Amino acid sequence: MPSRVSLIVVAAGRGVRLGAATPKQYLACAGRPLIAHTLQALAEARSYCAATVVIHQNDRALYEAAIAALPPAAAHAFGPPALGGDSRQRSVLAGLEAQAAAAPDIVLIHDGARLFPTAELVARAVEAAERFGAAVPGAPLGDTVKAIDAAGRIVATPERASLRAAQTPQAFRFPLILDAHRRAAAAGQTEMTDDGAVAAWAGHDTYVFEGDPRNIKVTTADDLNAAEGRLIEAAGDIRVGQGFDVHAFAPGDALWLAGVRIPFDKSLAGHSDADVCLHALADALYGALGDGDIGAHFPPSDPQWRGAASSVFLADAVARVRARGGMVAHLDATLICEAPKIGPHRETMRARIAEIAGLTIDRVGIKATTSEGLGFAGRGEGVACLANATIRLPRR
Ligand code: MG
């Protein structure tokens, strides 16, 4: 019978070494929170009987935003997050305890800031755990390593051929590592920096399997830039799509524009909430993908979309980009109307679009113009919106 494999992703750290206010695993990397890349790669590598991200209690909103930036299939792989402790080791134990009832055979434990785990690496990890019980991926060292004393004097030069840099995912038989972590915590041993060390402390032979030097952990600002460069280079097929939409005014006391409810002396008429801006942006994305338009994916003849929040349409278009392995580089819209005034709502609109699309706000533009009294917009009969979307798809 195949092993039941679970996954724990450790993401409770404060990322103090990077010096940013936001913990590093949530910093923007190629338009998405860094950890979203990690989670998507792991979710697409294989299926898990349980998958738990261990987060800091202050990071719930950041975590929700990261999950929202995943394609739905990847997002659904992860159960509720577990809350971590004040050390990596306590956080892993919290994740293991959260999965104890599921009783997996094998657990993979991965660092949230190590964002390039391949399916091949994950498969090697599972095989190693099945064979050895406790195993960590190791990469050969390029540099010669020196052991030094407090004064910086070299006291030893270990033979490089016998050294490996420990990475993740580390892989264990679940009962073995749960027991090892519980015993270490009970013994007051709480500062070990990887799970291989915990297994070894508990008396288990722990092995190294072939790691992946490209599966780097983001620790410094340079690492973050390098990771972003790799992601963008891999998604080098750049597409630009356009969208256009119009809705007429109708009696009412508010209207929806760019996912924001604006009190006004009219509303907009339409089958859904008639948000011209989100409709134009969704069509721009569908256009960039060459994948139909909003009417094809959400037929007005289908009663389930009556009165729908148009965020559903934009989120669907973004999910289709991510499902193709792509990323949204930029969304830009121009609203055309005599009223209401857009300026006071511009930043709220940008933030809402960024939230729906799982983007950072710097990748969203909103402009507005009147049509100088000309045409239907000029006569105050409705609102029009022009939009562009720039996406990056994997090179084929
Ligand atoms: Mg429309």
Short mmCIF file of C-alpha atoms and ligand atoms in Angstrom, two decimals:
data_model
loop_
_atom_site.label_atom_id
_atom_site.label_comp_id
_atom_site.label_asym_id
_atom_site.label_seq_id
_atom_site.Cartn_x
_atom_site.Cartn_y
_atom_site.Cartn_z
CA MET A 1 0.00 0.00 0.00
CA PRO A 2 1.44 3.41 -0.83
CA SER A 3 2.50 5.54 2.11
CA ARG A 4 0.13 8.20 3.40
CA VAL A 5 2.30 11.29 3.18
CA SER A 6 1.67 14.54 5.02
CA LEU A 7 3.33 17.94 4.71
CA ILE A 8 4.30 20.57 7.25
CA VAL A 9 5.52 23.97 6.04
CA VAL A 10 7.21 26.06 8.72
CA ALA A 11 6.47 29.76 8.30
CA ALA A 12 6.26 31.22 11.81
CA GLY A 13 9.69 32.88 11.78
CA ARG A 14 10.01 36.64 12.02
CA GLY A 15 12.68 36.80 9.26
CA VAL A 16 14.75 39.23 11.29
CA ARG A 17 17.91 38.63 9.25
CA LEU A 18 16.36 40.26 6.18
CA GLY A 19 15.70 43.49 8.07
CA ALA A 20 12.19 44.14 6.63
CA ALA A 21 9.09 44.92 8.70
CA THR A 22 7.19 42.04 7.06
CA PRO A 23 8.48 38.51 7.78
CA LYS A 24 10.49 37.39 4.75
CA GLN A 25 8.16 34.53 3.80
CA TYR A 26 5.44 37.09 3.06
CA LEU A 27 7.56 39.62 1.14
CA ALA A 28 6.54 40.17 -2.48
CA CYS A 29 8.45 38.02 -4.95
CA ALA A 30 7.45 38.22 -8.64
CA GLY A 31 4.08 39.71 -7.73
CA ARG A 32 3.07 37.24 -5.05
CA PRO A 33 4.03 36.58 -1.43
CA LEU A 34 7.20 34.47 -1.44
CA ILE A 35 5.55 31.59 0.42
CA ALA A 36 2.84 31.33 -2.26
CA HIS A 37 5.54 30.07 -4.67
CA THR A 38 6.69 27.50 -2.09
CA LEU A 39 3.16 26.28 -1.38
CA GLN A 40 2.21 26.03 -5.05
CA ALA A 41 5.36 24.04 -5.90
CA LEU A 42 4.72 21.61 -3.03
CA ALA A 43 1.02 21.24 -3.82
CA GLU A 44 1.79 20.50 -7.45
CA ALA A 45 4.56 17.99 -6.62
CA ARG A 46 2.19 15.34 -5.20
CA SER A 47 -0.92 14.92 -3.02
CA TYR A 48 -0.86 14.78 0.79
CA CYS A 49 -3.19 13.21 3.34
CA ALA A 50 -2.75 16.38 5.41
CA ALA A 51 -0.90 19.63 4.71
CA THR A 52 -0.38 22.20 7.44
CA VAL A 53 1.37 25.55 7.34
CA VAL A 54 2.65 26.67 10.73
CA ILE A 55 2.28 30.43 11.06
CA HIS A 56 2.83 33.12 13.68
CA GLN A 57 -0.36 34.28 15.38
CA ASN A 58 0.25 37.85 14.15
CA ASP A 59 0.47 36.70 10.51
CA ARG A 60 -3.07 35.41 9.90
CA ALA A 61 -3.96 38.15 7.41
CA LEU A 62 -0.64 37.77 5.58
CA TYR A 63 -1.21 34.02 5.39
CA GLU A 64 -4.75 34.42 4.05
CA ALA A 65 -3.42 36.76 1.36
CA ALA A 66 -0.77 34.19 0.41
CA ILE A 67 -3.36 31.41 0.15
CA ALA A 68 -5.57 33.70 -1.94
CA ALA A 69 -2.67 34.06 -4.39
CA LEU A 70 -2.67 30.31 -5.13
CA PRO A 71 -4.59 28.55 -7.89
CA PRO A 72 -7.68 26.99 -6.26
CA ALA A 73 -6.39 23.41 -6.60
CA ALA A 74 -3.20 24.32 -4.72
CA ALA A 75 -5.05 26.38 -2.10
CA HIS A 76 -7.37 23.45 -1.38
CA ALA A 77 -4.40 21.20 -0.57
CA PHE A 78 -3.82 23.09 2.69
CA GLY A 79 -5.93 22.66 5.80
CA PRO A 80 -6.24 25.27 8.53
CA PRO A 81 -2.87 26.69 9.62
CA ALA A 82 -1.32 25.74 12.96
CA LEU A 83 0.06 28.43 15.25
CA GLY A 84 3.79 28.24 15.81
CA GLY A 85 5.98 28.80 18.81
CA ASP A 86 8.94 31.06 19.46
CA SER A 87 11.47 28.67 17.93
CA ARG A 88 11.52 26.63 14.74
CA GLN A 89 11.49 23.46 16.79
CA ARG A 90 8.36 24.46 18.75
CA SER A 91 6.67 25.39 15.48
CA VAL A 92 7.37 21.99 13.92
CA LEU A 93 6.03 20.28 17.03
CA ALA A 94 2.82 22.35 16.75
CA GLY A 95 2.45 21.18 13.14
CA LEU A 96 3.09 17.55 14.07
CA GLU A 97 0.56 17.67 16.92
CA ALA A 98 -2.01 19.16 14.51
CA GLN A 99 -1.55 16.12 12.25
CA ALA A 100 -1.33 13.44 14.95
CA ALA A 101 -5.00 12.47 14.59
CA ALA A 102 -4.54 11.96 10.83
CA ALA A 103 -1.74 9.44 11.60
CA PRO A 104 0.29 9.81 8.39
CA ASP A 105 2.98 7.22 7.57
CA ILE A 106 5.49 9.78 6.33
CA VAL A 107 5.80 13.51 6.99
CA LEU A 108 7.76 16.02 4.94
CA ILE A 109 8.87 19.13 6.84
CA HIS A 110 9.74 22.12 4.69
CA ASP A 111 10.84 25.73 5.22
CA GLY A 112 8.36 28.28 3.88
CA ALA A 113 11.14 30.49 2.50
CA ARG A 114 12.67 27.67 0.39
CA LEU A 115 10.64 28.25 -2.73
CA PHE A 116 11.91 25.90 -5.43
CA PRO A 117 11.08 22.34 -4.31
CA THR A 118 10.64 20.19 -7.42
CA ALA A 119 8.43 17.12 -7.78
CA GLU A 120 11.62 15.04 -8.21
CA LEU A 121 13.04 16.31 -4.90
CA VAL A 122 9.76 15.63 -3.09
CA ALA A 123 9.69 12.09 -4.53
CA ARG A 124 13.28 11.47 -3.34
CA ALA A 125 12.29 12.71 0.13
CA VAL A 126 9.38 10.26 0.38
CA GLU A 127 11.56 7.37 -0.83
CA ALA A 128 14.29 8.25 1.67
CA ALA A 129 11.84 8.35 4.59
CA GLU A 130 10.37 4.99 3.57
CA ARG A 131 13.85 3.47 3.37
CA PHE A 132 15.64 5.11 6.33
CA GLY A 133 12.96 6.44 8.67
CA ALA A 134 14.76 9.77 9.02
CA ALA A 135 16.48 11.61 6.18
CA VAL A 136 17.40 15.13 5.09
CA PRO A 137 18.31 16.45 1.64
CA GLY A 138 21.93 17.50 1.41
CA ALA A 139 23.83 19.52 -1.17
CA PRO A 140 27.61 19.29 -1.65
CA LEU A 141 29.48 22.40 -0.52
CA GLY A 142 31.30 24.54 -3.05
CA ASP A 143 33.37 26.40 -0.48
CA THR A 144 35.91 24.93 1.86
CA VAL A 145 34.56 25.10 5.42
CA LYS A 146 36.53 26.38 8.42
CA ALA A 147 35.76 25.86 12.07
CA ILE A 148 36.90 28.92 14.07
CA ASP A 149 37.26 29.92 17.70
CA ALA A 150 35.91 33.08 19.36
CA ALA A 151 38.89 35.09 18.10
CA GLY A 152 38.27 34.01 14.50
CA ARG A 153 41.27 31.68 14.49
CA ILE A 154 40.84 28.56 12.38
CA VAL A 155 40.79 25.47 14.52
CA ALA A 156 39.82 22.88 11.92
CA THR A 157 39.27 22.38 8.20
CA PRO A 158 36.79 19.50 7.88
CA GLU A 159 37.21 17.41 4.76
CA ARG A 160 34.78 18.95 2.28
CA ALA A 161 33.84 15.70 0.54
CA SER A 162 32.20 14.45 3.75
CA LEU A 163 30.16 17.64 4.31
CA ARG A 164 26.64 18.40 3.12
CA ALA A 165 24.51 21.53 3.51
CA ALA A 166 21.17 20.41 5.00
CA GLN A 167 18.08 21.58 3.15
CA THR A 168 14.37 20.78 3.19
CA PRO A 169 11.99 18.98 2.73
CA GLN A 170 13.30 16.74 5.50
CA ALA A 171 11.47 13.44 5.62
CA PHE A 172 10.55 11.09 8.45
CA ARG A 173 8.30 8.28 9.51
CA PHE A 174 5.63 10.29 11.27
CA PRO A 175 5.57 8.44 14.64
CA LEU A 176 9.40 8.58 14.82
CA ILE A 177 9.67 12.35 14.43
CA LEU A 178 6.59 13.14 16.54
CA ASP A 179 8.07 11.11 19.39
CA ALA A 180 11.51 12.68 18.92
CA HIS A 181 10.07 16.22 19.00
CA ARG A 182 7.92 15.49 22.06
CA ARG A 183 10.90 14.04 23.92
CA ALA A 184 13.18 16.93 22.95
CA ALA A 185 10.60 19.47 24.12
CA ALA A 186 10.08 17.59 27.39
CA ALA A 187 13.86 17.57 27.91
CA GLY A 188 14.07 21.33 27.38
CA GLN A 189 15.98 20.89 24.11
CA THR A 190 14.15 23.53 22.07
CA GLU A 191 16.72 25.35 19.94
CA MET A 192 17.75 22.71 17.37
CA THR A 193 17.63 24.31 13.92
CA ASP A 194 16.53 21.34 11.84
CA ASP A 195 14.49 18.19 12.28
CA GLY A 196 17.36 15.91 11.29
CA ALA A 197 19.12 17.14 14.44
CA VAL A 198 16.02 16.35 16.53
CA ALA A 199 15.83 12.82 15.11
CA ALA A 200 19.54 12.27 15.73
CA TRP A 201 19.24 13.70 19.28
CA ALA A 202 16.49 11.15 19.92
CA GLY A 203 18.87 8.35 18.90
CA HIS A 204 17.74 7.64 15.34
CA ASP A 205 20.19 7.03 12.52
CA THR A 206 19.47 9.92 10.19
CA TYR A 207 20.57 9.88 6.56
CA VAL A 208 21.28 12.36 3.80
CA PHE A 209 19.67 11.96 0.38
CA GLU A 210 20.41 13.94 -2.75
CA GLY A 211 19.21 17.52 -2.32
CA ASP A 212 18.85 20.23 -4.93
CA PRO A 213 21.28 23.16 -4.95
CA ARG A 214 18.68 25.23 -6.83
CA ASN A 215 16.17 24.87 -3.98
CA ILE A 216 17.56 27.90 -2.17
CA LYS A 217 16.27 29.36 1.07
CA VAL A 218 15.69 33.10 0.96
CA THR A 219 17.66 34.63 3.81
CA THR A 220 19.01 37.93 2.49
CA ALA A 221 17.73 40.68 0.19
CA ASP A 222 20.11 39.35 -2.47
CA ASP A 223 18.50 35.91 -2.19
CA LEU A 224 15.09 37.49 -2.65
CA ASN A 225 16.22 39.38 -5.77
CA ALA A 226 17.81 36.24 -7.20
CA ALA A 227 14.66 34.19 -6.56
CA GLU A 228 12.52 36.85 -8.23
CA GLY A 229 14.87 36.92 -11.21
CA ARG A 230 14.57 33.16 -11.64
CA LEU A 231 10.77 33.22 -11.46
CA ILE A 232 10.49 36.06 -13.95
CA GLU A 233 13.02 34.54 -16.33
CA ALA A 234 11.11 31.25 -16.34
CA ALA A 235 7.90 33.15 -17.19
CA GLY A 236 9.30 34.96 -20.20
CA ASP A 237 6.31 34.66 -22.54
CA ILE A 238 4.78 38.09 -22.01
CA ARG A 239 1.19 38.72 -23.12
CA VAL A 240 -0.93 41.86 -23.01
CA GLY A 241 -4.72 41.73 -23.18
CA GLN A 242 -7.34 44.46 -23.39
CA GLY A 243 -10.86 44.71 -22.03
CA PHE A 244 -13.73 47.17 -22.41
CA ASP A 245 -17.08 47.36 -20.66
CA VAL A 246 -20.06 49.71 -20.28
CA HIS A 247 -22.98 49.69 -17.89
CA ALA A 248 -25.89 52.14 -17.84
CA PHE A 249 -27.02 54.02 -14.77
CA ALA A 250 -30.23 52.86 -13.05
CA PRO A 251 -32.13 54.15 -10.02
CA GLY A 252 -30.32 53.40 -6.76
CA ASP A 253 -28.17 54.78 -3.98
CA ALA A 254 -24.75 53.21 -4.63
CA LEU A 255 -22.70 51.52 -7.31
CA TRP A 256 -19.82 49.08 -7.44
CA LEU A 257 -16.59 50.12 -9.13
CA ALA A 258 -13.34 48.15 -8.88
CA GLY A 259 -14.81 46.02 -6.11
CA VAL A 260 -15.59 49.08 -3.97
CA ARG A 261 -19.13 50.17 -3.04
CA ILE A 262 -19.51 53.90 -3.70
CA PRO A 263 -22.54 55.77 -2.34
CA PHE A 264 -24.11 57.70 -5.26
CA ASP A 265 -27.52 58.91 -6.40
CA LYS A 266 -27.73 56.12 -9.00
CA SER A 267 -26.64 52.51 -9.37
CA LEU A 268 -25.42 50.60 -12.43
CA ALA A 269 -27.72 48.20 -14.28
CA GLY A 270 -26.52 44.70 -15.06
CA HIS A 271 -26.95 41.01 -14.52
CA SER A 272 -24.21 40.83 -11.86
CA ASP A 273 -23.27 43.77 -9.62
CA ALA A 274 -22.43 45.62 -12.88
CA ASP A 275 -18.88 46.50 -11.85
CA VAL A 276 -17.54 47.74 -15.20
CA CYS A 277 -13.99 47.95 -13.92
CA LEU A 278 -13.73 44.34 -12.73
CA HIS A 279 -15.49 43.18 -15.90
CA ALA A 280 -13.02 45.02 -18.13
CA LEU A 281 -10.05 43.72 -16.12
CA ALA A 282 -11.32 40.13 -16.26
CA ASP A 283 -11.78 40.41 -20.02
CA ALA A 284 -8.26 41.84 -20.37
CA LEU A 285 -6.91 38.74 -18.61
CA TYR A 286 -9.05 36.36 -20.68
CA GLY A 287 -7.76 38.19 -23.75
CA ALA A 288 -4.14 37.83 -22.70
CA LEU A 289 -4.74 34.09 -22.27
CA GLY A 290 -6.66 33.77 -25.54
CA ASP A 291 -9.33 32.13 -23.42
CA GLY A 292 -12.74 33.50 -24.36
CA ASP A 293 -14.38 36.33 -22.45
CA ILE A 294 -16.45 36.95 -19.36
CA GLY A 295 -19.71 36.11 -21.14
CA ALA A 296 -18.35 32.74 -22.27
CA HIS A 297 -17.18 31.75 -18.77
CA PHE A 298 -20.13 33.26 -16.86
CA PRO A 299 -23.12 33.23 -19.24
CA PRO A 300 -25.75 35.90 -18.41
CA SER A 301 -28.30 33.14 -19.12
CA ASP A 302 -27.09 31.32 -15.99
CA PRO A 303 -29.19 32.53 -13.02
CA GLN A 304 -26.43 31.76 -10.50
CA TRP A 305 -24.55 34.91 -11.61
CA ARG A 306 -27.55 37.21 -11.01
CA GLY A 307 -26.37 39.92 -8.62
CA ALA A 308 -22.98 38.18 -8.28
CA ALA A 309 -20.04 40.07 -6.83
CA SER A 310 -17.79 40.66 -9.83
CA SER A 311 -14.73 39.78 -7.76
CA VAL A 312 -15.65 36.20 -8.72
CA PHE A 313 -14.97 36.98 -12.39
CA LEU A 314 -11.62 38.67 -11.80
CA ALA A 315 -10.52 35.91 -9.41
CA ASP A 316 -11.44 33.28 -12.02
CA ALA A 317 -9.40 35.01 -14.71
CA VAL A 318 -6.39 35.28 -12.38
CA ALA A 319 -6.76 31.61 -11.40
CA ARG A 320 -6.66 30.66 -15.10
CA VAL A 321 -3.35 32.51 -15.47
CA ARG A 322 -1.90 30.70 -12.44
CA ALA A 323 -3.28 27.35 -13.61
CA ARG A 324 -1.16 27.81 -16.76
CA GLY A 325 1.89 28.32 -14.52
CA GLY A 326 1.83 32.05 -15.20
CA MET A 327 1.76 35.23 -13.20
CA VAL A 328 -0.10 38.51 -13.51
CA ALA A 329 2.47 41.25 -14.01
CA HIS A 330 0.15 44.25 -14.06
CA LEU A 331 -3.49 45.31 -14.17
CA ASP A 332 -4.45 48.79 -15.39
CA ALA A 333 -7.87 50.35 -15.84
CA THR A 334 -9.28 53.70 -16.98
CA LEU A 335 -12.78 54.60 -15.81
CA ILE A 336 -14.72 56.97 -18.07
CA CYS A 337 -17.59 58.90 -16.46
CA GLU A 338 -18.71 62.40 -15.49
CA ALA A 339 -19.57 61.19 -11.97
CA PRO A 340 -19.00 59.82 -9.39
CA LYS A 341 -15.55 61.22 -8.69
CA ILE A 342 -12.98 58.41 -8.74
CA GLY A 343 -10.00 60.18 -7.18
CA PRO A 344 -11.11 59.88 -3.56
CA HIS A 345 -11.57 56.12 -4.04
CA ARG A 346 -8.50 55.39 -6.15
CA GLU A 347 -6.28 53.89 -3.44
CA THR A 348 -9.13 51.82 -2.00
CA MET A 349 -9.84 50.51 -5.49
CA ARG A 350 -6.20 49.63 -6.13
CA ALA A 351 -6.01 47.82 -2.79
CA ARG A 352 -9.21 45.87 -3.48
CA ILE A 353 -8.10 44.80 -6.96
CA ALA A 354 -4.72 43.77 -5.56
CA GLU A 355 -6.51 41.73 -2.90
CA ILE A 356 -8.82 39.97 -5.38
CA ALA A 357 -5.95 39.22 -7.77
CA GLY A 358 -3.42 38.24 -5.09
CA LEU A 359 -1.03 40.97 -6.25
CA THR A 360 0.98 43.64 -4.56
CA ILE A 361 -0.60 47.08 -4.93
CA ASP A 362 2.27 48.44 -7.03
CA ARG A 363 1.06 46.15 -9.84
CA VAL A 364 -2.36 47.80 -10.07
CA GLY A 365 -3.20 51.09 -11.81
CA ILE A 366 -6.49 53.01 -11.71
CA LYS A 367 -7.10 56.18 -13.69
CA ALA A 368 -10.25 58.14 -14.44
CA THR A 369 -11.35 60.64 -17.02
CA THR A 370 -14.50 62.36 -18.18
CA SER A 371 -15.35 62.43 -21.88
CA GLU A 372 -15.69 66.22 -21.90
CA GLY A 373 -19.46 66.00 -22.03
CA LEU A 374 -19.42 63.99 -25.26
CA GLY A 375 -21.19 60.72 -25.92
CA PHE A 376 -23.11 58.49 -23.51
CA ALA A 377 -20.61 58.95 -20.69
CA GLY A 378 -20.64 62.68 -21.22
CA ARG A 379 -24.44 62.75 -21.04
CA GLY A 380 -24.25 60.94 -17.72
CA GLU A 381 -25.95 57.80 -19.00
CA GLY A 382 -23.46 55.32 -17.58
CA VAL A 383 -19.86 54.35 -16.90
CA ALA A 384 -17.34 52.86 -19.30
CA CYS A 385 -14.01 51.21 -18.50
CA LEU A 386 -10.94 50.36 -20.56
CA ALA A 387 -8.45 47.88 -19.12
CA ASN A 388 -5.14 46.26 -19.90
CA ALA A 389 -3.63 43.18 -18.31
CA THR A 390 -0.02 42.11 -18.67
CA ILE A 391 0.73 38.50 -17.83
CA ARG A 392 3.78 36.27 -17.97
CA LEU A 393 3.44 32.62 -18.95
CA PRO A 394 6.11 29.91 -18.86
CA ARG A 395 8.26 29.77 -21.96
CA ARG A 396 7.55 26.68 -24.06
MG MG B 1 -20.17 44.07 -17.82
#
